[in-house]
Structures are given as structure tokens and as C-alpha cells.
Amino acid sequence: MWRFRTRVQWRKPVWKRVSEGLEGGGGRRSPPLGPPPATAMDSRPLFQTLHMLAEDNTNFFRDSTTEMGQRFLAAFTTIREHARCLEPVLNHFATIYHIFDLDEHTPANGYRSLAQTVRCCLAHIVHKSRYVAANRRSIFFRTSHNCAELEAYCTALTQLRALVYLAQQLLTQNRPGCLFNHEDGGLSDQFLQEYITMRKGCFYGRCMGFQFAPSIRPFLQTIAISLVSFGENYKRHDSGLGVAASSLFTSGKFAIDPELRGIEFERITQNLDVHFWKSFWNLTEMELLASLASMTSSQVRLSRALSVPPHSFDLPLVADPKLTVTITPPVAHTGPGAVHMRLISHELREGQDSEELCNLLRPEGPLALELRWRTKPLPRSPYLVIHFHGGGFVAQTSKSHEPYLKAWAQELGAPILSIDYSLAPEAPFPRALEECFYAYCWALKNCHLLGSTAQKVCLAGDSAGGNLCITVSMRAAAFGIKMPDGIMAAYPATLMEASASPSRLLTLLDPLLPLSVLYKCLSAYAGMEPEPPEDPALEKLGPVNMVRRDTALLFRDLRLSASALFSSLMENAGKSSGAGGPPEAVRKSISELSLKSKPLSSFKDSRKSQTYQDLSCTSEAPPDTARDPDGEHQPGFFLKDGELEEEAAAAPSASTGLAFPDGFQPLRSDQPATCIPLELSPILKNPFMSPLLAPDAMLKGLPPIHIVACALDPMLDDSVMFARRLRAVGQPVTLRVVQDLPHGFLSLSQLCRETRQATSICTELIRDVLLPPEEGPLQAPAASSLRKHRRLERTSRGGAAAGTATNNNNHTQHAGASPQLEGLNGTAGESEPATDLNGTPATGTQELQEGYSSAGDQQSASKDGSLSSPTPDSLAIPGQEGSPSSSSVGRGVGA
């Protein structure tokens, strides 16, 4: 007997089929942990799905009489309106993306990044809307939590819509193909006023880091919680132990209350000065944290801190090796002083254990430990990597960047010399540039002490360090000495002006690089930031008294923190029961206290950059009283007591120059408007500070440059426009863009798979500089000298043929290439450093002239007296035919 079974097939709703289809096709279901990546989405199906979901949820909550139901209804209604207005603008952006790309193989610019961020926010809203539609009738549906999540992304979408309108105005008023608005005042000034008044806390609460990879968002939330906790206790204690203890026990309320965290984050970023950011970023310099990072990173045989005394020395010229130029020590602002640096090497090499190098060692603290290896040193490597660290010119040292530097030393098999240049605001421009250039020249002169012959030299740096890599090369070209064989610059800052660009609009929501923080660092580097006043009441305590005092502070903080946490829990309980009103901080924030202080009173007595004073004296423009230190109104990031209400009331009216369509207005901040001067100093236009503004003659003297940028980095347009300028003058340049990572991913190299892959791209580019493709594959390293190392997965596409200069940013993958460069060290000890420094002889002498003015920055003539002293009024760039960079084949995009 046959049994017939009736199968009833349930058909999914249309909105669910469409939403699942846009996530990959073929009816594949979405992952349960989050929305799909926005980069893989097409705008039209995304908006179609969003409209369907919003309409379905609106119809459901329209008849609801509860407070939560009305909040859901208002949120979905607002989302539908924003989506309706954003769709045509994003579609228009999609038609002009390619105009601003470097080439067809490098689709990256600020317009793409802004549209990608908007699509990512819409994807999160689609994911949350789908969840609400599927679970709104369930008894386990957390109504309050899901409503707060939806409202947070709705607020973020409102602010993103304002950024899209601002980018649209940039598109219509900028020069064709230009990403920056270089007009004095105008749009840049108006955009700055808009940024000051717009609400930013919504991006630092529940929406923290929504545009980045999911694996990195927990870290960003941890950074935000640490930041607001540290800011609440900033300057309340004299020692780091008290601040750390209080911050630890008061961070609970910011972890459980995202709205409170966002409000405090916005308050801190707008009102605290650069000295707070210097203190916060330097937390990684603490002995305990540095020791933990050192233990988890790759192990190397050598990591020594050096201090080079300020002595002059001579280097041969590339054009005529018989002539020499005298390299003088840095003298700007503080006079001659020692230059600090760190030598890192995976293997002990000849010269690294010499007595001459040991005399340059400097102590690193009580926890510093160096292992003495009783092994025979390996021959000197023909390669040398000189590194300049990032940190906005105001913070961090080589110790903060040591983890990935150790990995580089292990994978490249080359010694790495990281420069600890002096930091602003105590040492503004050009002190850092002078020290980095002096360290570069010293490394060429004394490469035998570093375990290298310096046949191939690569400059590497990230952020501010990338800027220094470029400017040091420009200065080396001006001096006529040996140029580096290549530069690897990760997310460099090439334009220090306050010029508006589509990618810089992302500073409104970037948790690591807000616009106010960026300009505070620029003002410090330009010499316009006052130095911290010394507290005369600060007593000098001995170790015993410090322990006693810190113990008392710790117990007091425990008591206050328990009370703060309990009060925060009670506030959350009140909000859950329907109590309205914005959350208030239990303890008064230091940012509120800073608004009542008058730090500008010490600005008159602060030291300014000598270069800034020189340029100010020679400027033909009339003095601006708004930026005159002796005037009534002085620049700064704090407002006086009597100016708070006046400036806050005047700020919205100042932004009325930008009219938004359809009567739309972004949400305005409740925080007092901070004062960010548009033009910090004329020195910002100096080519040695803003390489993007350098003339073509200076750019033609640069070596091949490899740039690694982040698609979501506010500094992306700096990299794109600088690469386009280099290509326009025929210089070899490559641009690699990584997705879904924030600015500063090198410092997070071991955090997740995405950061490891991005770091491996930087390693590949340095390897391409040290070993160009035309030199053939690497030899197998000796088994006794190398450890087994698992190579990281590469993210690059198929490369071009070896030895051919391609027109894209893809690189040749060497067959059978080893991740180490040790195999070429067998005959390294036979090379003579003097021959390496001389380069290719050429006839004739070249006149060396500086490109910037600096006190005491002079050169002396050669021993035979045939070389004239440079003058600071003009700049003569040595010809490419006499430069060592001309002997290396362009590995990237060239003319």
C-alpha cells in the first residue's frame, strides 16, 4: 500500500528573499553574527531591501500605543526618508569614482570611502531591521535594547547624510580631478565650522567602529573605554599608578552605558589639549605594557637603545665622490643634542658587538633585559632598513612600534634602525626632520657598526613617520648624498593644511583620528601649541612616600569607583523603566574643568619654532590679530569663561554658509564649540612639512616610493593625491590600499588576521626595495642561522613579470622566494662601505642649497674648498642621472 505524503512548502516573504539574495546570491543565508560586508553590495538591491524592511516594520508598529512602539515607528520613518534622499546621491557618486582614482587598478579615493561608509551603515540597519521583523512578536524580544540600537544607527545615518551633502559641494567646487580644496578660507573654513558644531558622540557609542572589520571592533571599544576613563581622571593624580587604578575602576560605567561613553568621548576630543593625547598615547611606553608586548612579539637577538652624540662628519657626494659635504648635528630650538635610536637585528652580525657600538648604548629602565649570546657573529648584511615611527609628531617612540619591527627583522633578515626623534610641542618643526636626517646620514657613515654594508637602504615609516621618510629623502637629494633605494610609507600625512577633502570628512566618525585631535597635533608640530606649565606646588617625593601616597589614592579610588558604578547601574535601571533624559556622568569630567581654566595665559611665554618666526617676518601678508600671540584674541583649543556662550551661540550662524537641501539639518552638538584655527602657521606650506605642495623639481629627486593606505583612513586622499603627483612627474610609485582597517594598523599587527595581512603587504614592499625583482629569487638561508617561520597569507593579486615596470600596483611574486634575506649574506663581509656610499662617479660639482630656513643649519665646504656653502633661498636638486636611485629599476608605476 502506497503512502502519499503531502509536503507543504512555506514561502519566505519577499523582503527576506531579497535581503538574503543580496548577501551573496543563490539564496545563501547571512551569517548570524553580523551584517555582510558593505564593499560587496550593490546600492540598488541594498536600498530595495531597506525600503521593504522599513515599510513592513512601519506597518507593524503604526498601530502600537506603547512608547517603544512609537519610538520604533519614528526610527523606521526617519530611516526611510534618509534612504530615499541618499540613493540618488550615491548613484551619482558611482559614476564619477574613477575620475579621482590613481588608475583603474587602484580604485581608491575619498568619495569611494564615504560611499562605502554609508553603505556599511545601511547594511547594519538592514541587519537590525531584519532581526526586528523576525522577532518582534517573540516574548524574548528585547524591545528596549533593539530600539536603542536602531536609534543609534539612525542618528549615525543622519550625520552621514550631512557628510554626503558636504562631499557633493566639494565635488562641484573643486578643480577637476582634485580631491583637496586649496582655497584660502571658503569651503575649508565652512566645513571646519560644520565639524565643530555637528554631533559626533553617536559614532563613539553603540556604533563604535561599525565601518571597520568585525574582528577589530572590540579593540576599538576597549580603546574608547580606556580613553574616556583616562580622561576623567586626567591631572587628578601625580603618578601613573593613581591614574591607572582610578581609570580601571571607573571604566565599568562606560562599558555598560554606550551613550555615556559617546558623550564623554566627544567632550574629551573637543576640549582636551595635545598634552592629554601625548599622555594617553604614551601609555604603551610603560615598562609593564612594553615588557608584555615584547614577550608576545617575535624574539630577536639584538634590541639596543643607542644615543649618538652631536658630532659633525663628512659624507661623499654622489655626483663627485672626491668631494664631501659636512653633516652638522640638529640645532633647531634646543641647540645641539644627542639623537636617540634603536637597533634591532634578528641575528647577531659583525660590528653589532663592537666596543664602539657598546659605548653608544643608553639605559632603558629597571625592567630592560638584554641576553648575551655567545655565538659567532654572522657577516654583515648588504641591507639596512631605517624606520621612523608614527604618533602624530607628538607621542610614542620606537618602543611602541617594536613588536612589528621585530617581525620585520625576522622576515627580512636585515638590521633595522628606528629613530627616536624629538617630539612636539617641546620640539616643533624642523627639529624632528633634522634629527631624522642626521640619523640617516650617521647610519650611512657608520653602517659597519649596525651589521650592514648599506648596499641597499630602505626608509620605512607610518603616519608621521611616512612624512619624515619623504622629507628626509628630499633633504638628502638637496645635499647630494646617497639616496635611499626606496621608501615604504604606510598611510603617510603629506598635506598639513586644514584643506577639506572627502576622506577627511571621515574624521567626524573615526575613533582613532578625530579632526580636532589631528589639528592639535599639527599645531604642536608647527610650533603653535603652548608647552605645559610646570606646577611649582609639585613636591618631590621619594620612593617610600610615593608608594604610601599611591596606596592612599588607590583605596580612595576604590571607594569612589564602587559608588560611581552603583550610581551608573541605578541610572540604567531608571532609563529602562521609562525615565527619559540624557545620561549624566557621575563624576565631573576633566574636560569640563578644562573649559574653566585659562591655559592660553602661558602661550605668550612659550617658545615658538624659529622657522615659523623667520617665515612670519618675511611674509608680505598683514599680521592677523586673531593669531597674534600679543593680540587680544589668541589661538587655542580652549575658550575663556566669558566667551563660552558667545562662541557657542555664534558657531551655528557661522555655518549657515553651507545650505543643505530639502530643509535638512544635521544634529548639532551639545558640547561647547572648540576653537580650531584654520591656518595654524605659514610653515605648514613648507614642502619639507607638506610634501604634497613640493615643486616638481623636488619630487623628481625622490627614490621609488611604495605607499600603503587604508580605504577608511581620513588621510587616504593625502596618499592618492601624492601618488598622482609623483606619477605626473614620471617618478616610480605604487599605491596599495587595504580595506576595513583603521589608521595605524601597523601598531595592531598581531590583533587579527586582517592586520596581519596588511602588515605582510608592508613587508613585501620593503623586500621589493631591498631585493628588486631583476635580481632573481632569494637563495635558501642557512638552516643553522634561521628559525622556521610561518609566512603570513598574502593579499596581493598576481604580479607582473620580473624586471618590468608595470602600470598598476601589483607586484611580482618570486618563485621559491624565502621570507628572509639571509641567503645573500655569505659574501656580505667582503663589501666596502666606502664604495657603497660613493655611488656612481660623475663629473662636475653641484651646488647644495637648503629648501627651508632653520637656525644654525649650515654646511661647510669640502676639504679642497671647491664646494660652496648653501643658501636658504633656493634649492638645487641633483640630477637623476647622478643619483643612486637612477640605478634601481622602477618596481611600480613609472613614466
Short mmCIF file of N, CA and C in Angstrom, two decimals, residues 22 45-55 76 79-80 82-83 122 125-126 129 157:
data_model
loop_
_atom_site.label_atom_id
_atom_site.label_comp_id
_atom_site.label_asym_id
_atom_site.label_seq_id
_atom_site.Cartn_x
_atom_site.Cartn_y
_atom_site.Cartn_z
N LEU A 22 20.91 39.42 -1.69
CA LEU A 22 21.94 40.43 -1.90
C LEU A 22 23.20 40.11 -1.13
N PRO A 45 20.00 46.95 -4.88
CA PRO A 45 19.35 45.93 -4.04
C PRO A 45 19.41 46.26 -2.55
N LEU A 46 20.47 46.96 -2.12
CA LEU A 46 20.55 47.35 -0.72
C LEU A 46 19.42 48.29 -0.35
N PHE A 47 19.21 49.33 -1.15
CA PHE A 47 18.12 50.26 -0.87
C PHE A 47 16.76 49.59 -1.03
N GLN A 48 16.64 48.69 -1.98
CA GLN A 48 15.37 47.98 -2.16
C GLN A 48 15.02 47.17 -0.93
N THR A 49 15.99 46.47 -0.40
CA THR A 49 15.76 45.68 0.80
C THR A 49 15.42 46.57 1.99
N LEU A 50 16.15 47.70 2.11
CA LEU A 50 15.91 48.60 3.23
C LEU A 50 14.50 49.17 3.18
N HIS A 51 14.04 49.55 1.99
CA HIS A 51 12.68 50.10 1.88
C HIS A 51 11.64 49.04 2.24
N MET A 52 11.84 47.81 1.79
CA MET A 52 10.88 46.75 2.13
C MET A 52 10.83 46.50 3.62
N LEU A 53 11.97 46.41 4.25
CA LEU A 53 12.00 46.16 5.69
C LEU A 53 11.41 47.32 6.47
N ALA A 54 11.76 48.55 6.08
CA ALA A 54 11.23 49.70 6.79
C ALA A 54 9.72 49.80 6.64
N GLU A 55 9.22 49.52 5.46
CA GLU A 55 7.76 49.58 5.26
C GLU A 55 7.05 48.51 6.07
N PHE A 76 12.00 54.02 12.05
CA PHE A 76 11.85 53.47 10.70
C PHE A 76 11.38 54.52 9.71
N ILE A 79 14.46 56.55 8.86
CA ILE A 79 15.36 55.76 8.02
C ILE A 79 14.88 55.75 6.58
N ARG A 80 13.59 55.60 6.38
CA ARG A 80 13.06 55.60 5.01
C ARG A 80 13.32 56.93 4.32
N HIS A 82 15.77 59.12 4.99
CA HIS A 82 17.19 59.24 4.69
C HIS A 82 17.58 58.37 3.50
N ALA A 83 17.07 57.16 3.44
CA ALA A 83 17.41 56.27 2.33
C ALA A 83 16.90 56.83 1.00
N LEU A 122 24.07 51.46 6.26
CA LEU A 122 22.79 50.93 5.78
C LEU A 122 22.73 49.41 5.94
N ILE A 125 21.79 48.68 9.40
CA ILE A 125 20.36 48.95 9.62
C ILE A 125 19.51 47.85 9.01
N VAL A 126 19.90 47.34 7.83
CA VAL A 126 19.18 46.22 7.23
C VAL A 126 19.23 45.00 8.13
N SER A 129 17.01 45.70 11.12
CA SER A 129 15.60 45.72 10.72
C SER A 129 15.09 44.31 10.44
N LEU A 157 23.22 57.65 10.62
CA LEU A 157 22.85 57.84 9.22
C LEU A 157 22.51 59.31 8.94
#
